[in-house]
PDB file of C-alpha atoms in Angstrom:
ATOM      1  CA  ALA E   1      18.776  43.272   9.568  1.00 73.00           C
ATOM      2  CA  GLN E   2      16.637  42.693   6.208  1.00 80.00           C
ATOM      3  CA  SER E   3      13.592  41.205   6.051  1.00 88.00           C
ATOM      4  CA  VAL E   4      10.616  38.752   4.163  1.00 93.00           C
ATOM      5  CA  THR E   5       6.515  39.214   4.419  1.00 94.00           C
ATOM      6  CA  GLN E   6       5.063  37.099   2.403  1.00 95.00           C
ATOM      7  CA  LEU E   7       1.686  38.390   2.361  1.00 90.00           C
ATOM      8  CA  ASP E   8      -0.767  35.383   1.117  1.00 94.00           C
ATOM      9  CA  SER E   9      -0.952  31.981   4.245  1.00 93.00           C
ATOM     10  CA  GLN E  10      -2.647  29.342   1.647  1.00 96.00           C
ATOM     11  CA  VAL E  11      -3.111  30.836  -2.296  1.00 97.00           C
ATOM     12  CA  PRO E  12      -5.279  27.603  -4.119  1.00 97.00           C
ATOM     13  CA  VAL E  13      -5.927  27.398  -7.278  1.00 97.00           C
ATOM     14  CA  PHE E  14      -7.405  25.296 -10.273  1.00 97.00           C
ATOM     15  CA  GLU E  15      -5.491  23.453 -13.238  1.00 97.00           C
ATOM     16  CA  GLU E  16      -3.667  25.619 -15.101  1.00 97.00           C
ATOM     17  CA  ALA E  17      -4.562  29.056 -13.877  1.00 98.00           C
ATOM     18  CA  PRO E  18      -1.864  31.374 -13.749  1.00 98.00           C
ATOM     19  CA  VAL E  19      -0.455  31.797  -9.814  1.00 98.00           C
ATOM     20  CA  GLU E  20       1.070  34.776  -8.235  1.00 97.00           C
ATOM     21  CA  LEU E  21       3.458  34.370  -5.427  1.00 98.00           C
ATOM     22  CA  ARG E  22       3.555  37.505  -3.749  1.00 97.00           C
ATOM     23  CA  CYS E  23       6.860  38.618  -0.760  1.00 97.00           C
ATOM     24  CA  ASN E  24       8.323  41.847  -0.050  1.00 96.00           C
ATOM     25  CA  TYR E  25      10.809  42.725   1.369  1.00 94.00           C
ATOM     26  CA  SER E  26      13.133  44.928   3.671  1.00 91.00           C
ATOM     27  CA  SER E  27      16.372  46.596   3.311  1.00 83.00           C
ATOM     28  CA  SER E  28      18.673  49.075   3.922  1.00 77.00           C
ATOM     29  CA  VAL E  29      20.905  48.154   1.905  1.00 80.00           C
ATOM     30  CA  SER E  30      21.477  45.744  -1.960  1.00 85.00           C
ATOM     31  CA  VAL E  31      19.439  42.238  -1.707  1.00 88.00           C
ATOM     32  CA  TYR E  32      20.104  38.556  -3.030  1.00 91.00           C
ATOM     33  CA  LEU E  33      16.704  37.168  -3.155  1.00 94.00           C
ATOM     34  CA  PHE E  34      15.327  33.639  -2.887  1.00 95.00           C
ATOM     35  CA  TRP E  35      11.905  31.570  -3.347  1.00 97.00           C
ATOM     36  CA  TYR E  36      12.600  28.285  -2.205  1.00 96.00           C
ATOM     37  CA  VAL E  37      10.116  25.333  -3.005  1.00 95.00           C
ATOM     38  CA  GLN E  38       9.064  22.402  -0.019  1.00 92.00           C
ATOM     39  CA  TYR E  39       7.642  19.467  -1.791  1.00 90.00           C
ATOM     40  CA  PRO E  40       5.769  17.133   1.565  1.00 84.00           C
ATOM     41  CA  ASN E  41       8.429  15.953   4.217  1.00 78.00           C
ATOM     42  CA  GLN E  42      11.444  16.891   1.935  1.00 82.00           C
ATOM     43  CA  GLY E  43      13.843  19.886   3.038  1.00 84.00           C
ATOM     44  CA  LEU E  44      14.491  22.968   0.687  1.00 90.00           C
ATOM     45  CA  GLN E  45      14.376  23.169  -3.210  1.00 92.00           C
ATOM     46  CA  LEU E  46      15.978  26.440  -4.512  1.00 93.00           C
ATOM     47  CA  LEU E  47      13.912  27.686  -7.019  1.00 95.00           C
ATOM     48  CA  LEU E  48      15.308  30.900  -8.521  1.00 95.00           C
ATOM     49  CA  LYS E  49      17.716  33.684  -7.431  1.00 94.00           C
ATOM     50  CA  TYR E  50      17.917  36.999  -7.574  1.00 93.00           C
ATOM     51  CA  LEU E  51      21.619  37.895  -7.652  1.00 90.00           C
ATOM     52  CA  SER E  52      22.531  41.184 -10.090  1.00 87.00           C
ATOM     53  CA  GLY E  53      22.024  42.704 -13.126  1.00 88.00           C
ATOM     54  CA  SER E  54      17.763  40.899 -14.855  1.00 89.00           C
ATOM     55  CA  THR E  55      15.433  41.978 -13.202  1.00 91.00           C
ATOM     56  CA  LEU E  56      13.136  38.634 -14.343  1.00 94.00           C
ATOM     57  CA  VAL E  57      14.828  35.732 -13.786  1.00 93.00           C
ATOM     58  CA  GLU E  58      13.491  31.938 -14.177  1.00 93.00           C
ATOM     59  CA  SER E  59      13.180  28.833 -12.765  1.00 92.00           C
ATOM     60  CA  ILE E  60      13.456  25.223 -14.905  1.00 83.00           C
ATOM     61  CA  ASN E  61      10.213  24.499 -14.671  1.00 88.00           C
ATOM     62  CA  GLY E  62       7.999  27.440 -15.410  1.00 94.00           C
ATOM     63  CA  PHE E  63       7.997  29.422 -12.903  1.00 96.00           C
ATOM     64  CA  GLU E  64       9.455  33.227 -12.840  1.00 97.00           C
ATOM     65  CA  ALA E  65      10.106  36.336 -10.498  1.00 97.00           C
ATOM     66  CA  GLU E  66      10.584  40.150 -10.916  1.00 95.00           C
ATOM     67  CA  PHE E  67      13.106  41.923  -8.128  1.00 95.00           C
ATOM     68  CA  ASN E  68      11.108  45.316  -8.615  1.00 94.00           C
ATOM     69  CA  LYS E  69      13.304  48.241  -6.611  1.00 91.00           C
ATOM     70  CA  SER E  70      11.138  50.159  -6.174  1.00 92.00           C
ATOM     71  CA  GLN E  71       8.288  48.528  -4.742  1.00 93.00           C
ATOM     72  CA  THR E  72      10.765  46.059  -2.505  1.00 94.00           C
ATOM     73  CA  SER E  73       9.547  43.471  -3.717  1.00 96.00           C
ATOM     74  CA  PHE E  74       9.848  39.835  -5.731  1.00 97.00           C
ATOM     75  CA  HIS E  75       6.631  38.077  -7.018  1.00 97.00           C
ATOM     76  CA  LEU E  76       6.460  34.788  -8.432  1.00 97.00           C
ATOM     77  CA  ARG E  77       4.362  33.335 -10.687  1.00 98.00           C
ATOM     78  CA  LYS E  78       3.350  30.771 -13.226  1.00 97.00           C
ATOM     79  CA  PRO E  79       0.837  31.561 -15.632  1.00 97.00           C
ATOM     80  CA  SER E  80      -0.463  28.016 -15.829  1.00 97.00           C
ATOM     81  CA  VAL E  81       0.353  25.399 -12.291  1.00 97.00           C
ATOM     82  CA  HIS E  82       0.134  22.565 -12.284  1.00 96.00           C
ATOM     83  CA  ILE E  83      -1.097  19.311  -9.708  1.00 96.00           C
ATOM     84  CA  SER E  84       2.413  18.914  -9.312  1.00 95.00           C
ATOM     85  CA  ASP E  85       3.870  22.668  -7.742  1.00 96.00           C
ATOM     86  CA  THR E  86       1.017  21.755  -4.809  1.00 96.00           C
ATOM     87  CA  ALA E  87       4.268  22.952  -2.381  1.00 96.00           C
ATOM     88  CA  GLU E  88       5.193  25.243   0.503  1.00 95.00           C
ATOM     89  CA  TYR E  89       6.900  28.513  -0.615  1.00 96.00           C
ATOM     90  CA  PHE E  90       9.048  30.298   0.794  1.00 96.00           C
ATOM     91  CA  CYS E  91      10.783  33.664   0.042  1.00 96.00           C
ATOM     92  CA  ALA E  92      14.391  34.306   0.787  1.00 94.00           C
ATOM     93  CA  VAL E  93      16.666  37.559   1.556  1.00 92.00           C
ATOM     94  CA  THR E  94      20.370  37.853   1.801  1.00 88.00           C
ATOM     95  CA  GLU E  95      22.755  41.356   1.784  1.00 82.00           C
ATOM     96  CA  PRO E  96      25.670  40.379  -0.259  1.00 76.00           C
ATOM     97  CA  TYR E  97      28.131  41.052   2.191  1.00 73.00           C
ATOM     98  CA  ASN E  98      26.503  39.029   4.382  1.00 69.00           C
ATOM     99  CA  ASN E  99      25.261  35.932   2.558  1.00 63.00           C
ATOM    100  CA  ASN E 100      25.239  33.826   5.651  1.00 70.00           C
ATOM    101  CA  ASP E 101      22.371  35.525   7.086  1.00 78.00           C
ATOM    102  CA  MET E 102      19.775  34.573   5.858  1.00 86.00           C
ATOM    103  CA  ARG E 103      15.710  35.435   6.478  1.00 89.00           C
ATOM    104  CA  PHE E 104      12.308  33.604   5.430  1.00 92.00           C
ATOM    105  CA  GLY E 105       9.043  34.340   5.100  1.00 93.00           C
ATOM    106  CA  ALA E 106       6.678  32.587   6.702  1.00 92.00           C
ATOM    107  CA  GLY E 107       5.110  30.310   3.152  1.00 94.00           C
ATOM    108  CA  THR E 108       2.908  30.026   0.524  1.00 96.00           C
ATOM    109  CA  ARG E 109       0.820  26.959   0.452  1.00 96.00           C
ATOM    110  CA  LEU E 110       0.245  26.673  -2.917  1.00 97.00           C
ATOM    111  CA  THR E 111      -2.666  24.037  -3.127  1.00 97.00           C
ATOM    112  CA  VAL E 112      -3.592  23.291  -6.756  1.00 97.00           C
ATOM    113  CA  LYS E 113      -6.758  21.613  -8.269  1.00 96.00           C
ATOM    114  CA  PRO E 114      -8.471  19.328 -10.429  1.00 95.00           C
TER     115      PRO E 114
ATOM    116  CA  SER X   1      25.672  23.148  -5.835  1.00 78.00           C
ATOM    117  CA  ALA X   2      26.838  21.159  -2.524  1.00 86.00           C
ATOM    118  CA  VAL X   3      24.680  17.603  -0.972  1.00 91.00           C
ATOM    119  CA  ILE X   4      23.466  17.032   1.728  1.00 94.00           C
ATOM    120  CA  SER X   5      22.790  13.991   3.564  1.00 94.00           C
ATOM    121  CA  GLN X   6      20.841  13.394   7.444  1.00 95.00           C
ATOM    122  CA  LYS X   7      19.610  11.418   9.311  1.00 95.00           C
ATOM    123  CA  PRO X   8      17.642  10.317  11.008  1.00 96.00           C
ATOM    124  CA  SER X   9      14.474  11.578   8.288  1.00 94.00           C
ATOM    125  CA  ARG X  10      12.311  10.888  11.554  1.00 95.00           C
ATOM    126  CA  ASP X  11      12.213  10.057  14.716  1.00 97.00           C
ATOM    127  CA  ILE X  12       9.687   9.443  18.018  1.00 97.00           C
ATOM    128  CA  CYS X  13      11.349  10.464  21.234  1.00 97.00           C
ATOM    129  CA  GLN X  14      10.154  10.067  24.391  1.00 97.00           C
ATOM    130  CA  ARG X  15       9.898  13.553  26.770  1.00 97.00           C
ATOM    131  CA  GLY X  16      12.792  13.894  28.442  1.00 97.00           C
ATOM    132  CA  THR X  17      15.792  11.435  26.193  1.00 97.00           C
ATOM    133  CA  SER X  18      17.391  13.165  23.453  1.00 97.00           C
ATOM    134  CA  LEU X  19      17.847  12.897  20.323  1.00 98.00           C
ATOM    135  CA  THR X  20      20.998  13.614  18.350  1.00 98.00           C
ATOM    136  CA  ILE X  21      20.326  15.132  14.584  1.00 98.00           C
ATOM    137  CA  GLN X  22      24.248  14.325  12.261  1.00 98.00           C
ATOM    138  CA  CYS X  23      24.394  16.674   8.643  1.00 97.00           C
ATOM    139  CA  GLN X  24      27.123  15.765   5.871  1.00 97.00           C
ATOM    140  CA  VAL X  25      28.232  18.196   3.642  1.00 95.00           C
ATOM    141  CA  ASP X  26      30.223  15.802  -0.191  1.00 94.00           C
ATOM    142  CA  SER X  27      32.215  19.397  -0.491  1.00 92.00           C
ATOM    143  CA  GLN X  28      33.797  21.094   2.315  1.00 92.00           C
ATOM    144  CA  VAL X  29      32.188  24.405   4.111  1.00 90.00           C
ATOM    145  CA  THR X  30      33.071  27.326   6.497  1.00 88.00           C
ATOM    146  CA  MET X  31      29.518  27.617   7.868  1.00 90.00           C
ATOM    147  CA  MET X  32      27.115  24.927   8.690  1.00 93.00           C
ATOM    148  CA  PHE X  33      23.706  26.633   9.715  1.00 94.00           C
ATOM    149  CA  TRP X  34      20.744  24.009  12.005  1.00 96.00           C
ATOM    150  CA  TYR X  35      17.146  25.708  11.386  1.00 95.00           C
ATOM    151  CA  ARG X  36      13.998  24.844  12.902  1.00 95.00           C
ATOM    152  CA  GLN X  37      10.423  24.371  11.277  1.00 92.00           C
ATOM    153  CA  GLN X  38       8.227  24.484  13.188  1.00 91.00           C
ATOM    154  CA  PRO X  39       4.660  22.660  11.944  1.00 85.00           C
ATOM    155  CA  GLY X  40       3.133  25.159   9.683  1.00 81.00           C
ATOM    156  CA  GLN X  41       5.745  27.490   9.976  1.00 84.00           C
ATOM    157  CA  SER X  42       8.602  29.146   8.223  1.00 87.00           C
ATOM    158  CA  LEU X  43      12.545  28.686   9.426  1.00 91.00           C
ATOM    159  CA  THR X  44      13.847  30.015  12.219  1.00 92.00           C
ATOM    160  CA  LEU X  45      17.847  30.233  12.249  1.00 92.00           C
ATOM    161  CA  ILE X  46      19.054  27.845  16.180  1.00 95.00           C
ATOM    162  CA  ALA X  47      22.320  28.536  14.968  1.00 94.00           C
ATOM    163  CA  THR X  48      26.030  28.563  13.575  1.00 93.00           C
ATOM    164  CA  ALA X  49      28.199  26.080  13.117  1.00 93.00           C
ATOM    165  CA  ASN X  50      31.964  26.318  12.132  1.00 88.00           C
ATOM    166  CA  GLN X  51      34.619  24.065  12.561  1.00 84.00           C
ATOM    167  CA  GLY X  52      36.784  24.774  15.305  1.00 81.00           C
ATOM    168  CA  SER X  53      34.934  27.216  17.521  1.00 82.00           C
ATOM    169  CA  GLU X  54      31.663  26.907  18.962  1.00 87.00           C
ATOM    170  CA  ALA X  55      29.015  27.461  18.195  1.00 92.00           C
ATOM    171  CA  THR X  56      26.470  30.888  17.354  1.00 92.00           C
ATOM    172  CA  TYR X  57      23.443  30.715  18.689  1.00 95.00           C
ATOM    173  CA  GLU X  58      20.692  32.711  17.902  1.00 92.00           C
ATOM    174  CA  SER X  59      18.456  34.524  20.434  1.00 92.00           C
ATOM    175  CA  GLY X  60      16.277  32.107  22.660  1.00 94.00           C
ATOM    176  CA  PHE X  61      18.062  28.814  21.447  1.00 96.00           C
ATOM    177  CA  VAL X  62      21.320  27.263  23.970  1.00 96.00           C
ATOM    178  CA  ILE X  63      24.476  25.080  24.087  1.00 96.00           C
ATOM    179  CA  ASP X  64      22.327  23.528  26.670  1.00 97.00           C
ATOM    180  CA  LYS X  65      19.605  22.759  25.038  1.00 97.00           C
ATOM    181  CA  PHE X  66      20.489  22.587  21.584  1.00 97.00           C
ATOM    182  CA  PRO X  67      25.084  21.881  21.850  1.00 97.00           C
ATOM    183  CA  ILE X  68      25.857  21.248  18.746  1.00 96.00           C
ATOM    184  CA  SER X  69      29.076  19.774  17.151  1.00 94.00           C
ATOM    185  CA  ARG X  70      31.352  20.923  14.358  1.00 94.00           C
ATOM    186  CA  PRO X  71      34.504  17.882  14.200  1.00 92.00           C
ATOM    187  CA  ASN X  72      35.170  19.093  10.512  1.00 92.00           C
ATOM    188  CA  LEU X  73      35.033  20.676   7.533  1.00 93.00           C
ATOM    189  CA  THR X  74      31.861  18.442   6.222  1.00 94.00           C
ATOM    190  CA  PHE X  75      30.337  17.189   9.545  1.00 95.00           C
ATOM    191  CA  SER X  76      27.895  19.276  12.045  1.00 96.00           C
ATOM    192  CA  THR X  77      25.746  17.696  14.501  1.00 97.00           C
ATOM    193  CA  LEU X  78      22.889  19.157  16.720  1.00 97.00           C
ATOM    194  CA  THR X  79      21.512  16.906  20.073  1.00 98.00           C
ATOM    195  CA  VAL X  80      17.611  18.146  21.053  1.00 98.00           C
ATOM    196  CA  SER X  81      18.350  18.089  24.961  1.00 98.00           C
ATOM    197  CA  ASN X  82      15.971  17.166  27.553  1.00 97.00           C
ATOM    198  CA  MET X  83      13.985  17.052  25.017  1.00 97.00           C
ATOM    199  CA  SER X  84       9.302  17.560  26.009  1.00 97.00           C
ATOM    200  CA  PRO X  85       6.683  18.089  22.942  1.00 96.00           C
ATOM    201  CA  GLU X  86       7.132  22.021  21.650  1.00 95.00           C
ATOM    202  CA  ASP X  87      10.199  20.381  20.708  1.00 97.00           C
ATOM    203  CA  SER X  88       9.049  18.599  18.147  1.00 96.00           C
ATOM    204  CA  SER X  89       9.617  20.079  14.678  1.00 96.00           C
ATOM    205  CA  ILE X  90      11.302  19.930  11.493  1.00 94.00           C
ATOM    206  CA  TYR X  91      15.505  19.924  12.371  1.00 96.00           C
ATOM    207  CA  LEU X  92      17.392  21.461   9.333  1.00 94.00           C
ATOM    208  CA  CYS X  93      20.268  21.513   8.505  1.00 95.00           C
ATOM    209  CA  SER X  94      21.944  23.956   5.383  1.00 94.00           C
ATOM    210  CA  VAL X  95      25.617  25.376   3.798  1.00 92.00           C
ATOM    211  CA  VAL X  96      25.394  28.376   1.848  1.00 88.00           C
ATOM    212  CA  ASN X  97      26.798  29.046  -2.184  1.00 82.00           C
ATOM    213  CA  PRO X  98      29.498  32.262  -1.039  1.00 75.00           C
ATOM    214  CA  GLY X  99      29.561  32.496  -5.045  1.00 75.00           C
ATOM    215  CA  GLY X 100      25.636  32.588  -5.521  1.00 75.00           C
ATOM    216  CA  GLY X 101      24.320  33.252  -2.550  1.00 81.00           C
ATOM    217  CA  GLU X 102      22.295  30.808  -2.615  1.00 86.00           C
ATOM    218  CA  ALA X 103      21.488  27.649   0.965  1.00 90.00           C
ATOM    219  CA  PHE X 104      21.139  24.524   0.276  1.00 91.00           C
ATOM    220  CA  PHE X 105      19.600  21.917   2.598  1.00 92.00           C
ATOM    221  CA  GLY X 106      19.062  18.628   4.148  1.00 91.00           C
ATOM    222  CA  GLN X 107      15.931  17.143   3.966  1.00 91.00           C
ATOM    223  CA  GLY X 108      15.032  17.498   7.117  1.00 93.00           C
ATOM    224  CA  THR X 109      14.892  15.696  10.252  1.00 95.00           C
ATOM    225  CA  ARG X 110      10.880  15.091  11.781  1.00 94.00           C
ATOM    226  CA  LEU X 111      10.664  14.571  15.034  1.00 96.00           C
ATOM    227  CA  THR X 112       7.750  14.048  17.117  1.00 97.00           C
ATOM    228  CA  VAL X 113       7.944  14.133  21.197  1.00 97.00           C
ATOM    229  CA  VAL X 114       5.490  11.953  23.796  1.00 96.00           C
TER     230      VAL X 114
END
């Protein structure tokens, strides 16, 4: 079965600095990959996803992630973070023909400091 | 996308009692999913609920403790029975977009057992 590893449990950064949240996956077949964001006291919201095609995917609020098959990674990046980006970020993986079985990483808490 | 309404949003319950969480989706879906998110942890799938059949539980979760109903294609309930402080968690319901692969989540129910 597929699995996800998020290498950093906490990432503190200063406002306007770049950030990278790391995600590696394990699967014996092709995958769909997702990043979700969870703000305090809220449910999870989809940030971006990779299904196929271009390996670089972007969100509307400036985040991007790149699917790297050889390194089995899907790292999330933002060139300049804001205070409002402070949240928990979860990487998730499913398999195209079994996308009801979604596996989540342990989460990375991004804290943006002024 | 799907809009999911979950209630209650939070509750404080006495040990030994039960709480039923409701989840309403704005469209018909085949499967609904219930997750638990313990404090500071990632999401763990409790069970998958299909309309018209018994829910399928993941390892470590049993029907007597977490009975689930799925009376129609837009609604499901999860009951947390005979609660103990260890059941204090956020409980989330979810549906999957079969075409796009992503999951949509309710805002969660924050349960505290005292």
